Amino acid sequence: MKYNTLQLMEHLERRPWLAPTVIFLIALAARAAIALHLPARVLWSDGNRYMHVADNLLQRGTFGNLRDNQYSVPVQPVLLAAVRLLMGTDFLALRLFFALLGAATCVAGYFLTKRLFGPLAALLAGACLAVYPPYVYLSALFEYPQP
């Protein structure tokens, strides 16, 4: 079925769930594929710092000392601790959780762009976010809080 731009926009207006769903699925598939191929260890030094703070949260219920947190944002260790509390210390579970979070941010980008610039720009922005290689790779990591 061949569409021109106007027909595509009309089709998407009749099915407002279609574009964000497709964007989410493409984004999740790309990120999950990367997550499945990454090794079961911390890859970047920032990840060691976040894991240390997450360990403090799980074991002591605190963020640790100021030295542990001087280069850390608080949300990343909280997310790591929550996922590890629910799913154990499996690195794949961590990577898949952050892949899911990264895919969700592509949908958030779609809705933000749609509100600001319209449905065509939103479709392009969402598709670009879903497949942009650095964002795909970094979203499959838990070492960086990019989303």
Short mmCIF file of C-alpha atoms in Angstrom, two decimals:
data_model
loop_
_atom_site.label_atom_id
_atom_site.label_comp_id
_atom_site.label_asym_id
_atom_site.label_seq_id
_atom_site.Cartn_x
_atom_site.Cartn_y
_atom_site.Cartn_z
CA MET A 1 0.00 0.00 0.00
CA LYS A 2 1.55 3.27 -1.13
CA TYR A 3 0.92 6.43 0.88
CA ASN A 4 1.63 10.04 0.27
CA THR A 5 2.35 12.20 3.32
CA LEU A 6 -1.24 13.40 3.72
CA GLN A 7 -2.65 9.87 3.51
CA LEU A 8 -0.09 8.66 6.03
CA MET A 9 -1.02 11.42 8.48
CA GLU A 10 -4.75 10.63 8.05
CA HIS A 11 -4.04 6.94 8.64
CA LEU A 12 -2.09 7.75 11.80
CA GLU A 13 -4.80 10.12 13.06
CA ARG A 14 -7.37 7.32 12.79
CA ARG A 15 -5.03 5.04 14.79
CA PRO A 16 -3.29 7.29 17.35
CA TRP A 17 -1.78 4.27 19.13
CA LEU A 18 -0.03 2.92 16.02
CA ALA A 19 2.98 5.25 15.68
CA PRO A 20 4.03 5.24 19.35
CA THR A 21 3.56 1.45 19.52
CA VAL A 22 5.69 0.82 16.45
CA ILE A 23 8.34 3.26 17.67
CA PHE A 24 8.42 1.55 21.08
CA LEU A 25 8.69 -1.95 19.57
CA ILE A 26 11.47 -0.98 17.15
CA ALA A 27 13.35 0.85 19.90
CA LEU A 28 12.96 -2.05 22.34
CA ALA A 29 14.05 -4.63 19.78
CA ALA A 30 17.20 -2.69 18.93
CA ARG A 31 18.09 -2.11 22.59
CA ALA A 32 17.30 -5.68 23.65
CA ALA A 33 19.50 -7.02 20.85
CA ILE A 34 22.41 -4.97 22.18
CA ALA A 35 21.63 -5.92 25.80
CA LEU A 36 21.71 -9.61 24.90
CA HIS A 37 25.19 -9.28 23.40
CA LEU A 38 26.84 -7.24 26.16
CA PRO A 39 28.98 -9.11 28.68
CA ALA A 40 27.77 -9.86 32.21
CA ARG A 41 29.96 -7.28 33.91
CA VAL A 42 30.21 -3.54 34.44
CA LEU A 43 31.74 -2.01 31.31
CA TRP A 44 32.43 1.60 32.34
CA SER A 45 33.89 3.14 35.48
CA ASP A 46 30.71 5.12 36.13
CA GLY A 47 28.87 1.82 36.41
CA ASN A 48 31.15 0.72 39.25
CA ARG A 49 30.34 3.92 41.15
CA TYR A 50 26.59 3.52 40.63
CA MET A 51 26.72 -0.14 41.62
CA HIS A 52 28.64 0.74 44.80
CA VAL A 53 25.97 3.28 45.80
CA ALA A 54 23.22 0.77 44.90
CA ASP A 55 24.97 -1.82 47.10
CA ASN A 56 24.96 0.71 49.96
CA LEU A 57 21.23 1.23 49.45
CA LEU A 58 20.52 -2.50 49.47
CA GLN A 59 22.79 -3.39 52.38
CA ARG A 60 22.63 -0.34 54.64
CA GLY A 61 19.64 1.63 53.42
CA THR A 62 21.80 4.73 52.76
CA PHE A 63 23.55 6.28 49.81
CA GLY A 64 26.91 5.92 51.55
CA ASN A 65 29.35 8.72 52.21
CA LEU A 66 29.88 11.93 50.27
CA ARG A 67 32.95 10.52 48.50
CA ASP A 68 30.83 7.68 47.08
CA ASN A 69 28.28 10.15 45.74
CA GLN A 70 30.31 13.14 44.64
CA TYR A 71 30.06 12.22 40.94
CA SER A 72 26.78 10.34 41.12
CA VAL A 73 23.24 11.31 40.32
CA PRO A 74 20.82 9.84 42.90
CA VAL A 75 18.24 8.28 40.57
CA GLN A 76 20.55 5.83 38.80
CA PRO A 77 21.63 3.96 41.96
CA VAL A 78 18.03 3.91 43.18
CA LEU A 79 16.91 2.29 39.92
CA LEU A 80 19.80 -0.18 40.07
CA ALA A 81 18.95 -1.07 43.66
CA ALA A 82 15.24 -1.49 42.85
CA VAL A 83 15.88 -3.76 39.86
CA ARG A 84 18.43 -5.79 41.82
CA LEU A 85 16.01 -6.08 44.74
CA LEU A 86 13.27 -7.41 42.46
CA MET A 87 15.33 -9.49 40.02
CA GLY A 88 18.60 -10.26 41.76
CA THR A 89 22.07 -9.41 40.58
CA ASP A 90 21.60 -10.58 37.00
CA PHE A 91 23.30 -8.14 34.63
CA LEU A 92 20.97 -9.10 31.78
CA ALA A 93 17.94 -8.10 33.87
CA LEU A 94 19.57 -4.72 34.53
CA ARG A 95 20.38 -4.22 30.85
CA LEU A 96 16.89 -5.23 29.71
CA PHE A 97 15.27 -2.91 32.27
CA PHE A 98 17.31 0.02 30.97
CA ALA A 99 16.60 -1.04 27.38
CA LEU A 100 12.90 -0.86 28.25
CA LEU A 101 13.39 2.55 29.84
CA GLY A 102 15.32 3.77 26.78
CA ALA A 103 12.55 2.56 24.45
CA ALA A 104 10.00 4.41 26.58
CA THR A 105 11.99 7.64 26.20
CA CYS A 106 11.69 7.30 22.42
CA VAL A 107 7.92 7.31 22.83
CA ALA A 108 8.17 10.28 25.18
CA GLY A 109 10.21 12.06 22.49
CA TYR A 110 7.51 11.21 19.97
CA PHE A 111 4.74 12.74 22.13
CA LEU A 112 6.78 15.81 23.00
CA THR A 113 7.61 16.43 19.35
CA LYS A 114 4.00 15.84 18.34
CA ARG A 115 2.82 18.46 20.82
CA LEU A 116 5.45 20.99 19.73
CA PHE A 117 5.76 20.41 15.98
CA GLY A 118 2.99 18.08 14.77
CA PRO A 119 2.53 14.44 13.83
CA LEU A 120 4.95 14.22 10.90
CA ALA A 121 7.83 15.69 12.87
CA ALA A 122 6.88 13.39 15.77
CA LEU A 123 7.03 10.33 13.54
CA LEU A 124 10.46 11.33 12.26
CA ALA A 125 11.77 12.18 15.73
CA GLY A 126 10.47 8.97 17.26
CA ALA A 127 11.91 6.85 14.45
CA CYS A 128 15.28 8.59 14.67
CA LEU A 129 15.42 8.16 18.45
CA ALA A 130 14.49 4.49 18.09
CA VAL A 131 17.41 3.67 15.79
CA TYR A 132 20.08 6.30 16.57
CA PRO A 133 23.10 4.03 17.19
CA PRO A 134 24.73 5.81 20.16
CA TYR A 135 21.38 6.11 21.94
CA VAL A 136 20.55 2.47 21.22
CA TYR A 137 23.87 1.33 22.65
CA LEU A 138 23.85 3.62 25.67
CA SER A 139 20.23 2.74 26.48
CA ALA A 140 21.19 -0.92 26.80
CA LEU A 141 23.79 -0.02 29.43
CA PHE A 142 23.03 0.65 33.07
CA GLU A 143 26.30 2.52 33.52
CA TYR A 144 24.97 5.85 32.28
CA PRO A 145 21.71 7.62 33.18
CA GLN A 146 21.11 9.05 29.68
CA PRO A 147 17.32 8.56 29.55
#
